[in-house]
Short mmCIF file of C-alpha atoms in Angstrom, two decimals:
data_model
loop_
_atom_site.label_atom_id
_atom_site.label_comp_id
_atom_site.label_asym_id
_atom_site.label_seq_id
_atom_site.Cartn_x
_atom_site.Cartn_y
_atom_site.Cartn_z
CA UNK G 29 86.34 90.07 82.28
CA UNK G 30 89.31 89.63 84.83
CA UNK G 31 92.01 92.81 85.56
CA UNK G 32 93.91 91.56 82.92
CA UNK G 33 91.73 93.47 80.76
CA UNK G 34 92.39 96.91 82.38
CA UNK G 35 95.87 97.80 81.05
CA UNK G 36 98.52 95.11 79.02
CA UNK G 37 101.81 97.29 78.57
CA UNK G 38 105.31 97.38 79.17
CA UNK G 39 105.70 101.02 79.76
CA UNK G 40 103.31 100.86 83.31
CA UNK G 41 103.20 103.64 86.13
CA UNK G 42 105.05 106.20 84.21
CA UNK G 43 102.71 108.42 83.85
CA UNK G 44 100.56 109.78 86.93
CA UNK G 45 97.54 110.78 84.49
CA UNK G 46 97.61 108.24 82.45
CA UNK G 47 98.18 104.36 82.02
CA UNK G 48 100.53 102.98 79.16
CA UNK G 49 97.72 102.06 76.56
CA UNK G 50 96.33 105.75 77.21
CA UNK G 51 93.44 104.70 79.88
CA UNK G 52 92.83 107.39 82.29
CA UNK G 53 94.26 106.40 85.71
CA UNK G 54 92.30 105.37 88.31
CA UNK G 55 92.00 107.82 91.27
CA UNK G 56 91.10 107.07 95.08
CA UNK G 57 89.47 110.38 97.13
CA UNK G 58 90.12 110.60 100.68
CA UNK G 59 86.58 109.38 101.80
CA UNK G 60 86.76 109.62 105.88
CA UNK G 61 90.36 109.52 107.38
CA UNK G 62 89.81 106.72 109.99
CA UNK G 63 93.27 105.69 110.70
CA UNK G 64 96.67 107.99 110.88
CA UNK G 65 99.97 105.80 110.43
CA UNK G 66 103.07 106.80 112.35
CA UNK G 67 105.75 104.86 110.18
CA UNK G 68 107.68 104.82 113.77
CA UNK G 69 111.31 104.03 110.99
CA UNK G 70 112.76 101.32 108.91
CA UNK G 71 115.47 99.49 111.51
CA UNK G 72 114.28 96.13 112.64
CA UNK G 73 115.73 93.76 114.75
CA UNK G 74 115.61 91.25 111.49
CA UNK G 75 115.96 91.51 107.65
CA UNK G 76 112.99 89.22 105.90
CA UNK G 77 113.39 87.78 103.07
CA UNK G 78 111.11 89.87 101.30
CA UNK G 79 109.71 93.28 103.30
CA UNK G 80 107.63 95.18 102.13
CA UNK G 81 109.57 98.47 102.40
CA UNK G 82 113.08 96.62 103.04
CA UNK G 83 113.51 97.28 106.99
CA UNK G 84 116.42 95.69 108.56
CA UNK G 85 119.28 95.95 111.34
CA UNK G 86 121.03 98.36 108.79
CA UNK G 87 118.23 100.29 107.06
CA UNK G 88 117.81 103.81 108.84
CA UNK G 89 116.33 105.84 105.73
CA UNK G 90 113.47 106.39 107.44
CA UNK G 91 114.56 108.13 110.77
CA UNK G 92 112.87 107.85 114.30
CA UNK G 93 109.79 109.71 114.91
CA UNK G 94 110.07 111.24 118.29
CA UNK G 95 107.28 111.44 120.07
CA UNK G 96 106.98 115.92 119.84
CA UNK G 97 106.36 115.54 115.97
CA UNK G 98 104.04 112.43 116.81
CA UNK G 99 102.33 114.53 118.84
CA UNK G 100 102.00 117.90 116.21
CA UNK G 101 99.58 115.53 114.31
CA UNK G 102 97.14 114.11 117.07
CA UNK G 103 97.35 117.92 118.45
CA UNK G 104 95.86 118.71 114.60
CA UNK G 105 93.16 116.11 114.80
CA UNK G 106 91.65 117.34 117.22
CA UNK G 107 92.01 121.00 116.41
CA UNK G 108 90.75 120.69 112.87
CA UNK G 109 88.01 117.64 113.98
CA UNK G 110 89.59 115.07 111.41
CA UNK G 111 87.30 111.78 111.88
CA UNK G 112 90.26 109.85 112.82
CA UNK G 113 89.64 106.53 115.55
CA UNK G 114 92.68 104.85 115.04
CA UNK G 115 96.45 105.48 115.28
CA UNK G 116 98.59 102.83 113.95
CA UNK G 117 102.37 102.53 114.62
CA UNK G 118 104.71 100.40 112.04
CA UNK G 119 108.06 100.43 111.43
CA UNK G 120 110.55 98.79 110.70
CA UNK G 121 109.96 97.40 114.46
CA UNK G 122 107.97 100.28 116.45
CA UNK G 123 109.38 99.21 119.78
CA UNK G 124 113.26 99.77 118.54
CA UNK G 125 112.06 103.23 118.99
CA UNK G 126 113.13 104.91 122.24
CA UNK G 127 109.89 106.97 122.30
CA UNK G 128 107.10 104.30 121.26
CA UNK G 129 105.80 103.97 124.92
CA UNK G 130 105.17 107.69 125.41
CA UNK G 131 103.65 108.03 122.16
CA UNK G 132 101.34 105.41 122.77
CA UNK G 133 100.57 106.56 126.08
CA UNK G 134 99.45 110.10 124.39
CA UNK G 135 97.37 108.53 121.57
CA UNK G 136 95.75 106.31 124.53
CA UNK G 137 95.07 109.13 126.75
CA UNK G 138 93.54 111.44 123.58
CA UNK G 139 90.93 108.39 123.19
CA UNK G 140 92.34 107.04 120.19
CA UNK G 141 92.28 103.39 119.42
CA UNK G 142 96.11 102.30 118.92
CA UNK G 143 97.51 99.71 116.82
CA UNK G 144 101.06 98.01 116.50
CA UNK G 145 102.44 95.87 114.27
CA UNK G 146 105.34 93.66 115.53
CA UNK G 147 106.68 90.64 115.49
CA UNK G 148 106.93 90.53 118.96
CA UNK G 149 110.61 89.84 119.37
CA UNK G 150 113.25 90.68 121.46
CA UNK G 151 112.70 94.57 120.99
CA UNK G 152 109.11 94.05 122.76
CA UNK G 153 110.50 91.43 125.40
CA UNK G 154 112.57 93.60 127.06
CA UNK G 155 111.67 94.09 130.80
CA UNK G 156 111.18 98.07 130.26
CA UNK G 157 108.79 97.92 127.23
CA UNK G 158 107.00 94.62 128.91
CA UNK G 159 106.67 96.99 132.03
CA UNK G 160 105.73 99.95 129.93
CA UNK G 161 102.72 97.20 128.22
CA UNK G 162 101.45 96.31 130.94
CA UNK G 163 100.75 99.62 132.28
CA UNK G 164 98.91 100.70 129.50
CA UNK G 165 96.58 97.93 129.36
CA UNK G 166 95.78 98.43 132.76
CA UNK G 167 94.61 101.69 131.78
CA UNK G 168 93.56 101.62 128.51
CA UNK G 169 92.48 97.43 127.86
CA UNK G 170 91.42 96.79 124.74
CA UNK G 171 92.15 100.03 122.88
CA UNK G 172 95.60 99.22 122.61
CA UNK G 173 95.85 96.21 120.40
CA UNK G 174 98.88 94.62 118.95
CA UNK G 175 98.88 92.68 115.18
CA UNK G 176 101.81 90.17 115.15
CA UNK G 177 103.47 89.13 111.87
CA UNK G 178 103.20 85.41 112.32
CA UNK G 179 104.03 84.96 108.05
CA UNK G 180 102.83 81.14 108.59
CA UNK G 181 101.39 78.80 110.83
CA UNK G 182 104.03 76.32 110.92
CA UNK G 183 108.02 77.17 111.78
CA UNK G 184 109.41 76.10 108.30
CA UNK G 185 107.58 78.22 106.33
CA UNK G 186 107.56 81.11 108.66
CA UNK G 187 111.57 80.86 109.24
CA UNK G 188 111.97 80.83 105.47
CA UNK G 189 110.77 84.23 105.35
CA UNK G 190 112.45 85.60 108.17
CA UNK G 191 115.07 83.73 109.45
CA UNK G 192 115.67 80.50 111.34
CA UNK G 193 114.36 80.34 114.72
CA UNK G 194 112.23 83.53 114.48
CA UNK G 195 109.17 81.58 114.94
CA UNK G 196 110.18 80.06 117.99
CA UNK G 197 110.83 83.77 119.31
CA UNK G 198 107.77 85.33 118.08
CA UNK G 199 105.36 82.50 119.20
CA UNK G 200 107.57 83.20 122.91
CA UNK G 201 106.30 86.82 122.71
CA UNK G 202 102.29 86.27 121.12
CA UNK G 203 102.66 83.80 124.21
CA UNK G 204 102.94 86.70 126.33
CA UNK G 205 100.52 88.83 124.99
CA UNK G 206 98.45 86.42 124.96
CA UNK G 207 98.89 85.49 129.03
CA UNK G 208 98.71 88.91 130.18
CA UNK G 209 95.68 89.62 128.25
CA UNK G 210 96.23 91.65 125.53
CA UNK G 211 94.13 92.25 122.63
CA UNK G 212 95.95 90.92 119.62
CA UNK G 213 95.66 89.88 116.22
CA UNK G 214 97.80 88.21 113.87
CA UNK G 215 99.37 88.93 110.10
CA UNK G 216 99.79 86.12 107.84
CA UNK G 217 100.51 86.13 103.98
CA UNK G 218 99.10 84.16 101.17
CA UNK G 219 101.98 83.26 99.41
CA UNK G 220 102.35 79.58 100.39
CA UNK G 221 100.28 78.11 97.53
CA UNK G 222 97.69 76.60 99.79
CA UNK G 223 93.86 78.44 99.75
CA UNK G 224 92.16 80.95 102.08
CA UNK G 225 90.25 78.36 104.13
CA UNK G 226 93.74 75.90 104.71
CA UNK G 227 95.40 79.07 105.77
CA UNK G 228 92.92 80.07 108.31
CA UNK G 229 92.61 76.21 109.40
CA UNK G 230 96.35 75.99 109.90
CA UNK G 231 96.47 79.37 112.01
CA UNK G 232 93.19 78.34 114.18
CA UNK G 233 94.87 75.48 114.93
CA UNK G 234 98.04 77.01 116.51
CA UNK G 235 96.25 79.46 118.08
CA UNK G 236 93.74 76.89 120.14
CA UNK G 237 96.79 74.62 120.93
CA UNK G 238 98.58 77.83 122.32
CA UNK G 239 95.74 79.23 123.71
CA UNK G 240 95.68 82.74 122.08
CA UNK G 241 92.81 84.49 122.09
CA UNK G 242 92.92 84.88 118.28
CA UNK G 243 89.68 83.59 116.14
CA UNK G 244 91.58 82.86 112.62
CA UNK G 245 88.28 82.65 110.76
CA UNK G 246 87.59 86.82 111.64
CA UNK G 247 89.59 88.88 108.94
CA UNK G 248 89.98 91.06 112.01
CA UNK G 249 92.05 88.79 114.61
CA UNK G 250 93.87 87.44 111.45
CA UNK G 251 94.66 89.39 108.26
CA UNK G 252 96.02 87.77 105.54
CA UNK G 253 98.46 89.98 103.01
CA UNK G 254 98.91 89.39 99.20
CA UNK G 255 102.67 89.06 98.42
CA UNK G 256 104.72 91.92 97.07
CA UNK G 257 106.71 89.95 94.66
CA UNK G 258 107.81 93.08 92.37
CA UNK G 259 109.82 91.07 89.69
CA UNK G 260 105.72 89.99 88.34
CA UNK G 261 103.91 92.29 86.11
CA UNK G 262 100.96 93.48 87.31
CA UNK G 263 97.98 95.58 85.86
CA UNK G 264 97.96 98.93 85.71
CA UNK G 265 94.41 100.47 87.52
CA UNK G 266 92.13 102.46 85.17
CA UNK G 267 88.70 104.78 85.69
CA UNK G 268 87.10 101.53 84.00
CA UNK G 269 88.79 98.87 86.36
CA UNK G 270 86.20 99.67 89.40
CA UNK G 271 83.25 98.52 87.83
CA UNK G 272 84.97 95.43 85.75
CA UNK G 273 86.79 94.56 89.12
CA UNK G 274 83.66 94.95 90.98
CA UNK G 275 85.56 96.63 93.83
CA UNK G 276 84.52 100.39 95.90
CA UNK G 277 87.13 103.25 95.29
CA UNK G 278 86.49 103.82 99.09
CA UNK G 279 87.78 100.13 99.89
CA UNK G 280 91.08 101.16 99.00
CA UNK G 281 93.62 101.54 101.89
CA UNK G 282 94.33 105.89 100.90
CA UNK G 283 90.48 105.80 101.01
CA UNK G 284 90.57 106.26 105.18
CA UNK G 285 94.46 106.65 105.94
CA UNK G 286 97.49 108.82 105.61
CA UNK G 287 100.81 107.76 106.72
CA UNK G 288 103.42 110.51 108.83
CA UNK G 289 107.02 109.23 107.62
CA UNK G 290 110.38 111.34 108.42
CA UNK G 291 113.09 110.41 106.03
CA UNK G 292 116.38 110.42 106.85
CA UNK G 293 118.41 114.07 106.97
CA UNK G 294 115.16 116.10 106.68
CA UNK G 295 114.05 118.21 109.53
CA UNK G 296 110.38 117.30 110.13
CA UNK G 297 107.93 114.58 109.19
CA UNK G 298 105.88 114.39 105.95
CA UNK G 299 102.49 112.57 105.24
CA UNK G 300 102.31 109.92 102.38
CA UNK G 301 99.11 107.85 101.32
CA UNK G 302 99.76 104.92 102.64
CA UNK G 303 101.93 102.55 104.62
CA UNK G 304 103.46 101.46 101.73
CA UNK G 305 104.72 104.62 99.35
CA UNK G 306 106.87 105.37 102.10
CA UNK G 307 109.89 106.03 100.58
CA UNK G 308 108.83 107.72 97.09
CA UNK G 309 109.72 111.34 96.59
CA UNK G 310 106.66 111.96 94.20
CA UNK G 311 104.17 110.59 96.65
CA UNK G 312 105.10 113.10 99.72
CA UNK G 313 101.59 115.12 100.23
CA UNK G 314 103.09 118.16 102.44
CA UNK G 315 104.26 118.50 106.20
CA UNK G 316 100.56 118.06 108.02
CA UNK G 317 96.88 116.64 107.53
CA UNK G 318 95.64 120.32 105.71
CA UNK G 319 97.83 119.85 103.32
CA UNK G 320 98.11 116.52 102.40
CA UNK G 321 93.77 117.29 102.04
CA UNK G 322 94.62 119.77 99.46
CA UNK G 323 97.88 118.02 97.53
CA UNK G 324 97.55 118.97 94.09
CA UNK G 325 99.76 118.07 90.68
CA UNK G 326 102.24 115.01 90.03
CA UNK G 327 100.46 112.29 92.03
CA UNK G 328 98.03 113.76 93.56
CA UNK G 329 94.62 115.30 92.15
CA UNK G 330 93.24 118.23 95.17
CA UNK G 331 94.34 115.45 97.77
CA UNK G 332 93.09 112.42 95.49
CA UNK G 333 95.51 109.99 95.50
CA UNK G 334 96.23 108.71 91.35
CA UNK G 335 97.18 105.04 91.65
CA UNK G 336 100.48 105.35 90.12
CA UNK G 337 102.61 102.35 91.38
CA UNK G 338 102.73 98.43 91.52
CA UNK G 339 101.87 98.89 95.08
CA UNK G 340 98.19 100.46 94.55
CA UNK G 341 97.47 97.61 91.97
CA UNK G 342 99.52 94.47 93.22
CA UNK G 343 98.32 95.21 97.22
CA UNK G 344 95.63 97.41 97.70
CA UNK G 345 93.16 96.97 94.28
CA UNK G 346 94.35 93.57 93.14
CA UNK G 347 94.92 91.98 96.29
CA UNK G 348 92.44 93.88 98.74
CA UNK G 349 95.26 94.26 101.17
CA UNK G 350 94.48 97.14 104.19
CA UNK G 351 96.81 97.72 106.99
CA UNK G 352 94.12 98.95 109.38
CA UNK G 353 92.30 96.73 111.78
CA UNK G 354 88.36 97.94 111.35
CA UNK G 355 86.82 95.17 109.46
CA UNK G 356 85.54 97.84 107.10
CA UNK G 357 88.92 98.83 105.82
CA UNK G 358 89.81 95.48 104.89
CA UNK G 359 89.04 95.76 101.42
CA UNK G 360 88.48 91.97 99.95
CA UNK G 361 91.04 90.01 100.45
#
Protein backbone atom coordinates (compact mmCIF):
# COMPACT_ATOMS: atom_id res chain seq x y z
CA UNK A 1 0.00 0.00 0.00
CA UNK A 2 1.77 3.40 -0.94
CA UNK A 3 0.52 7.03 0.84
CA UNK A 4 -1.74 7.33 -1.80
CA UNK A 5 -3.93 5.24 0.16
CA UNK A 6 -4.04 7.50 3.29
CA UNK A 7 -6.36 10.33 2.17
CA UNK A 8 -7.67 11.06 -1.84
CA UNK A 9 -9.69 14.46 -1.52
CA UNK A 10 -9.98 17.77 -2.78
CA UNK A 11 -11.02 19.48 0.34
CA UNK A 12 -7.28 18.64 2.23
CA UNK A 13 -5.88 20.47 5.47
CA UNK A 14 -9.03 22.19 6.33
CA UNK A 15 -9.73 20.71 9.13
CA UNK A 16 -7.07 20.40 12.10
CA UNK A 17 -8.95 17.18 13.56
CA UNK A 18 -9.75 15.68 10.77
CA UNK A 19 -8.69 14.79 7.08
CA UNK A 20 -11.19 15.36 4.07
CA UNK A 21 -12.48 11.66 3.76
CA UNK A 22 -13.09 11.85 7.70
CA UNK A 23 -9.66 9.97 8.80
CA UNK A 24 -8.47 11.18 12.06
CA UNK A 25 -5.36 13.37 11.57
CA UNK A 26 -2.20 12.28 12.26
CA UNK A 27 -0.50 13.89 15.33
CA UNK A 28 3.38 14.26 16.15
CA UNK A 29 4.21 14.64 20.27
CA UNK A 30 7.13 16.57 21.18
CA UNK A 31 9.41 13.50 21.98
CA UNK A 32 12.89 15.24 23.26
CA UNK A 33 13.45 18.90 22.05
CA UNK A 34 17.02 18.49 20.63
CA UNK A 35 17.29 21.45 18.46
CA UNK A 36 15.76 25.22 19.02
CA UNK A 37 15.50 27.25 15.60
CA UNK A 38 16.10 30.97 15.66
CA UNK A 39 14.36 31.91 12.24
CA UNK A 40 17.12 34.90 12.39
CA UNK A 41 14.17 36.81 9.36
CA UNK A 42 13.10 36.45 5.82
CA UNK A 43 15.53 39.20 3.83
CA UNK A 44 18.16 37.50 1.78
CA UNK A 45 20.67 38.79 -0.28
CA UNK A 46 18.82 36.69 -3.30
CA UNK A 47 15.24 35.67 -4.32
CA UNK A 48 15.29 31.70 -5.50
CA UNK A 49 13.27 30.56 -7.71
CA UNK A 50 11.37 28.58 -5.44
CA UNK A 51 12.07 29.17 -1.34
CA UNK A 52 10.74 27.53 0.84
CA UNK A 53 9.20 30.36 2.91
CA UNK A 54 9.73 33.08 -0.01
CA UNK A 55 12.86 35.12 1.49
CA UNK A 56 14.25 37.73 -0.67
CA UNK A 57 15.96 41.33 -0.89
CA UNK A 58 12.33 42.70 -0.30
CA UNK A 59 10.65 40.23 2.07
CA UNK A 60 10.89 41.63 5.76
CA UNK A 61 7.65 39.84 7.26
CA UNK A 62 9.58 38.15 9.45
CA UNK A 63 11.58 40.87 11.41
CA UNK A 64 15.21 40.59 12.90
CA UNK A 65 15.68 38.72 16.00
CA UNK A 66 17.99 40.69 18.14
CA UNK A 67 20.11 38.96 20.02
CA UNK A 68 18.16 40.04 23.92
CA UNK A 69 15.02 37.96 22.76
CA UNK A 70 17.55 35.26 21.34
CA UNK A 71 18.88 35.16 24.45
CA UNK A 72 15.26 34.98 26.73
CA UNK A 73 15.07 31.42 25.20
CA UNK A 74 18.64 29.85 25.82
CA UNK A 75 18.28 31.75 29.39
CA UNK A 76 14.88 29.28 29.61
CA UNK A 77 16.72 26.17 28.60
CA UNK A 78 18.71 26.13 30.99
CA UNK A 79 16.42 27.30 33.75
CA UNK A 80 13.70 24.81 33.01
CA UNK A 81 16.53 21.85 31.89
CA UNK A 82 14.94 21.47 28.29
CA UNK A 83 17.21 18.60 26.58
CA UNK A 84 18.15 20.92 23.92
CA UNK A 85 22.06 20.32 22.12
CA UNK A 86 21.61 22.26 19.23
CA UNK A 87 20.72 25.85 18.21
CA UNK A 88 20.13 26.39 14.64
CA UNK A 89 20.00 29.84 12.95
CA UNK A 90 18.05 30.27 9.39
CA UNK A 91 16.74 32.98 7.79
CA UNK A 92 16.20 34.37 5.11
CA UNK A 93 20.23 34.79 5.24
CA UNK A 94 21.27 34.69 9.13
CA UNK A 95 24.34 36.81 8.55
CA UNK A 96 22.14 39.93 7.01
CA UNK A 97 21.41 40.14 10.61
CA UNK A 98 23.37 42.81 12.52
CA UNK A 99 23.31 40.65 15.69
CA UNK A 100 24.10 36.98 14.32
CA UNK A 101 27.77 37.08 15.63
CA UNK A 102 26.83 37.89 19.22
CA UNK A 103 24.16 35.48 19.25
CA UNK A 104 26.28 32.85 18.17
CA UNK A 105 28.92 33.75 20.42
CA UNK A 106 26.24 33.28 23.46
CA UNK A 107 24.85 29.93 22.21
CA UNK A 108 28.74 28.89 21.85
CA UNK A 109 29.71 30.01 25.19
CA UNK A 110 26.31 28.24 26.92
CA UNK A 111 27.79 24.85 25.32
CA UNK A 112 25.36 24.55 22.71
CA UNK A 113 26.18 23.05 19.39
CA UNK A 114 25.31 25.88 16.66
CA UNK A 115 24.18 25.50 13.24
CA UNK A 116 23.80 27.95 10.17
CA UNK A 117 22.38 27.66 7.11
CA UNK A 118 23.73 29.96 4.32
CA UNK A 119 24.63 30.16 1.15
CA UNK A 120 27.69 31.62 1.93
CA UNK A 121 27.51 34.77 -0.13
CA UNK A 122 28.42 38.11 0.05
CA UNK A 123 26.56 38.69 3.49
CA UNK A 124 29.13 36.03 5.08
CA UNK A 125 32.23 37.39 2.99
CA UNK A 126 32.36 40.49 4.43
CA UNK A 127 35.67 41.24 6.29
CA UNK A 128 33.69 41.88 9.77
CA UNK A 129 31.60 38.63 9.81
CA UNK A 130 34.83 36.63 8.23
CA UNK A 131 36.71 38.23 11.28
CA UNK A 132 33.86 37.59 13.63
CA UNK A 133 34.13 33.45 12.08
CA UNK A 134 37.19 33.06 12.64
CA UNK A 135 37.19 33.99 16.16
CA UNK A 136 34.71 31.70 17.08
CA UNK A 137 36.22 28.73 15.67
CA UNK A 138 39.21 29.44 17.41
CA UNK A 139 37.29 29.09 20.42
CA UNK A 140 34.65 26.95 19.89
CA UNK A 141 36.02 24.44 16.58
CA UNK A 142 33.75 22.16 15.60
CA UNK A 143 30.63 23.14 17.54
CA UNK A 144 29.94 25.81 15.29
CA UNK A 145 29.15 24.25 11.97
CA UNK A 146 27.83 25.87 8.90
CA UNK A 147 25.28 23.87 6.16
CA UNK A 148 25.61 25.62 2.74
CA UNK A 149 22.76 25.55 0.21
CA UNK A 150 24.72 24.29 -2.74
CA UNK A 151 20.93 23.31 -4.69
CA UNK A 152 23.23 21.24 -7.29
CA UNK A 153 26.49 20.07 -8.04
CA UNK A 154 26.99 21.62 -11.28
CA UNK A 155 26.50 25.70 -12.03
CA UNK A 156 23.54 25.29 -14.53
CA UNK A 157 21.34 23.64 -12.48
CA UNK A 158 22.24 25.40 -9.34
CA UNK A 159 21.96 29.04 -11.11
CA UNK A 160 18.54 28.00 -12.37
CA UNK A 161 17.32 27.98 -8.98
CA UNK A 162 18.89 30.92 -7.72
CA UNK A 163 20.19 33.08 -10.10
CA UNK A 164 23.04 33.28 -12.59
CA UNK A 165 26.39 33.32 -11.21
CA UNK A 166 25.37 32.38 -7.62
CA UNK A 167 27.25 29.26 -7.84
CA UNK A 168 30.34 30.78 -8.71
CA UNK A 169 29.87 33.01 -5.44
CA UNK A 170 28.83 30.38 -3.14
CA UNK A 171 31.51 27.78 -4.21
CA UNK A 172 34.02 31.30 -3.51
CA UNK A 173 32.66 31.26 0.08
CA UNK A 174 32.37 27.01 0.89
CA UNK A 175 36.03 27.67 -0.52
CA UNK A 176 36.67 29.62 2.45
CA UNK A 177 35.16 27.68 4.94
CA UNK A 178 36.58 25.11 3.75
CA UNK A 179 40.46 26.69 3.92
CA UNK A 180 40.13 28.04 7.26
CA UNK A 181 38.82 24.90 8.62
CA UNK A 182 35.46 25.02 9.35
CA UNK A 183 33.12 22.32 9.95
CA UNK A 184 30.58 22.38 7.17
CA UNK A 185 28.05 20.55 5.45
CA UNK A 186 26.17 21.03 2.42
CA UNK A 187 22.18 21.25 1.30
CA UNK A 188 21.23 19.89 -1.93
CA UNK A 189 17.65 19.11 -3.32
CA UNK A 190 16.27 16.21 -5.21
CA UNK A 191 14.42 17.81 -7.71
CA UNK A 192 16.71 17.32 -10.75
CA UNK A 193 15.24 14.00 -11.93
CA UNK A 194 18.43 12.08 -11.47
CA UNK A 195 18.51 9.29 -8.26
CA UNK A 196 19.94 9.47 -4.72
CA UNK A 197 23.24 7.73 -5.53
CA UNK A 198 23.96 10.21 -8.98
CA UNK A 199 23.25 13.06 -6.67
CA UNK A 200 25.64 12.13 -4.03
CA UNK A 201 28.25 11.04 -6.89
CA UNK A 202 27.93 14.42 -8.56
CA UNK A 203 28.40 16.38 -5.11
CA UNK A 204 31.49 13.98 -3.96
CA UNK A 205 32.93 14.82 -6.93
CA UNK A 206 33.00 18.65 -6.53
CA UNK A 207 33.80 18.44 -3.21
CA UNK A 208 37.23 16.19 -3.76
CA UNK A 209 38.17 18.42 -6.79
CA UNK A 210 37.69 21.52 -4.41
CA UNK A 211 39.00 19.99 -1.60
CA UNK A 212 36.14 20.45 0.98
CA UNK A 213 36.08 18.50 3.71
CA UNK A 214 32.53 17.32 2.92
CA UNK A 215 31.88 13.30 2.60
CA UNK A 216 28.63 13.44 0.16
CA UNK A 217 27.81 9.80 0.87
CA UNK A 218 27.06 10.84 4.99
CA UNK A 219 23.38 12.26 5.13
CA UNK A 220 25.12 14.41 7.70
CA UNK A 221 27.88 16.46 5.60
CA UNK A 222 25.22 16.46 2.77
CA UNK A 223 21.43 16.60 3.19
CA UNK A 224 19.37 16.28 0.45
CA UNK A 225 15.68 18.18 0.58
CA UNK A 226 12.45 16.99 -1.19
CA UNK A 227 11.04 19.89 -3.32
CA UNK A 228 8.23 22.09 -2.13
CA UNK A 229 6.44 22.32 -5.36
CA UNK A 230 2.90 23.44 -3.80
CA UNK A 231 0.88 23.57 -7.14
CA UNK A 232 1.06 19.15 -6.69
CA UNK A 233 -1.45 17.47 -4.57
CA UNK A 234 -0.21 15.71 -1.94
CA UNK A 235 -1.67 13.24 0.73
CA UNK A 236 -3.16 14.23 3.57
CA UNK A 237 -1.38 12.28 6.92
CA UNK A 238 -3.76 10.06 8.95
CA UNK A 239 -3.48 7.99 12.56
CA UNK A 240 -3.29 4.93 9.98
CA UNK A 241 -0.50 6.43 7.64
CA UNK A 242 2.45 5.54 10.30
CA UNK A 243 2.19 2.02 10.14
CA UNK A 244 1.21 1.78 6.17
CA UNK A 245 4.14 4.33 5.59
CA UNK A 246 6.33 2.40 7.80
CA UNK A 247 7.75 5.64 9.23
CA UNK A 248 8.29 6.69 13.49
CA UNK A 249 6.01 9.65 14.64
CA UNK A 250 9.29 10.67 16.48
CA UNK A 251 11.20 10.92 12.99
CA UNK A 252 9.25 13.80 12.20
CA UNK A 253 11.08 17.21 12.25
CA UNK A 254 8.28 18.84 15.40
CA UNK A 255 9.29 15.49 17.01
CA UNK A 256 12.77 17.25 18.55
CA UNK A 257 12.42 21.05 17.42
CA UNK A 258 10.57 24.26 17.89
CA UNK A 259 11.23 27.24 15.86
CA UNK A 260 11.40 31.17 17.69
CA UNK A 261 10.04 33.47 14.70
CA UNK A 262 9.13 37.37 15.30
CA UNK A 263 6.79 38.57 12.66
CA UNK A 264 6.77 41.74 11.48
CA UNK A 265 4.94 44.72 13.77
CA UNK A 266 4.59 42.42 16.82
CA UNK A 267 6.50 43.16 19.93
CA UNK A 268 8.23 39.88 20.89
CA UNK A 269 9.05 36.53 19.34
CA UNK A 270 6.72 33.49 19.15
CA UNK A 271 7.59 29.69 18.85
CA UNK A 272 6.17 27.64 15.84
CA UNK A 273 6.79 23.80 15.14
CA UNK A 274 9.00 23.92 12.73
CA UNK A 275 11.23 25.80 10.32
CA UNK A 276 8.77 25.73 7.90
CA UNK A 277 5.09 26.96 9.40
CA UNK A 278 6.75 30.09 9.90
CA UNK A 279 4.45 32.37 8.73
CA UNK A 280 0.92 30.70 9.65
CA UNK A 281 -1.20 32.44 12.23
CA UNK A 282 -2.88 29.09 13.40
CA UNK A 283 0.40 27.38 13.98
CA UNK A 284 1.90 30.12 16.61
CA UNK A 285 2.32 27.87 19.99
CA UNK A 286 2.71 30.96 22.58
CA UNK A 287 5.63 33.47 23.44
CA UNK A 288 8.26 30.76 25.17
CA UNK A 289 9.22 26.92 25.40
CA UNK A 290 6.40 26.34 28.56
CA UNK A 291 3.98 27.23 26.55
CA UNK A 292 4.45 26.07 23.31
CA UNK A 293 4.80 22.39 25.74
CA UNK A 294 1.32 22.97 26.76
CA UNK A 295 -0.41 24.56 23.31
CA UNK A 296 -3.78 23.31 23.30
CA UNK A 297 -6.93 23.70 20.61
CA UNK A 298 -6.82 24.66 16.74
CA UNK A 299 -3.54 22.98 15.73
CA UNK A 300 -2.24 21.89 18.47
CA UNK A 301 -3.35 18.87 20.86
CA UNK A 302 -1.55 19.71 24.82
CA UNK A 303 1.63 20.74 22.70
CA UNK A 304 1.13 17.85 20.00
CA UNK A 305 1.57 19.19 16.88
CA UNK A 306 -1.74 17.90 14.29
CA UNK A 307 -0.20 17.67 10.82
CA UNK A 308 -2.43 20.09 9.24
CA UNK A 309 -0.57 21.46 6.10
CA UNK A 310 1.12 20.38 2.73
CA UNK A 311 4.28 21.08 4.51
CA UNK A 312 4.00 18.16 7.28
CA UNK A 313 3.04 15.68 4.42
CA UNK A 314 4.95 16.94 1.20
CA UNK A 315 8.46 17.59 3.48
CA UNK A 316 8.60 16.11 6.66
CA UNK A 317 6.31 12.56 6.38
CA UNK A 318 6.41 12.10 2.64
CA UNK A 319 9.72 13.25 1.92
CA UNK A 320 11.67 12.59 5.30
CA UNK A 321 13.03 16.06 5.11
CA UNK A 322 14.72 17.41 8.77
CA UNK A 323 16.44 20.65 9.05
CA UNK A 324 18.66 19.57 11.94
CA UNK A 325 22.10 18.16 11.51
CA UNK A 326 22.12 14.93 14.11
CA UNK A 327 21.90 12.02 11.87
CA UNK A 328 19.02 10.88 14.04
CA UNK A 329 16.72 13.68 13.07
CA UNK A 330 17.06 13.06 9.55
CA UNK A 331 14.04 11.19 9.14
CA UNK A 332 14.40 8.96 5.72
CA UNK A 333 15.07 10.76 3.07
Amino acid sequence: MTDAACANSTEKFADPDWTADGARRARVTLDRLRTLWINTGTLCNIACRNCYIESSPANDSLAYIRRAEAVRFLDEIRRDAWPVTEIGFTGGEPFLNPDILPMLADVLERGFSALVLTNAMQPMMRQHVQEGLLALREVHGGKLRLRISLDHYSKAFHDEERGTGSFDRTVEGIDWLAAHGFAIALAGRTCWGESEADARTGYAVLARARGWPVDAASHEHLVLFPEMDGRTDISEITDACWDILKVSPASVMCASSRMVVKPRGTTAPVVVPCTLLTEIPAFAMGSSLAEAAKAHGGMFDHGAVKLCHPHCARFCVLGGGSCSSSTDEQGCP
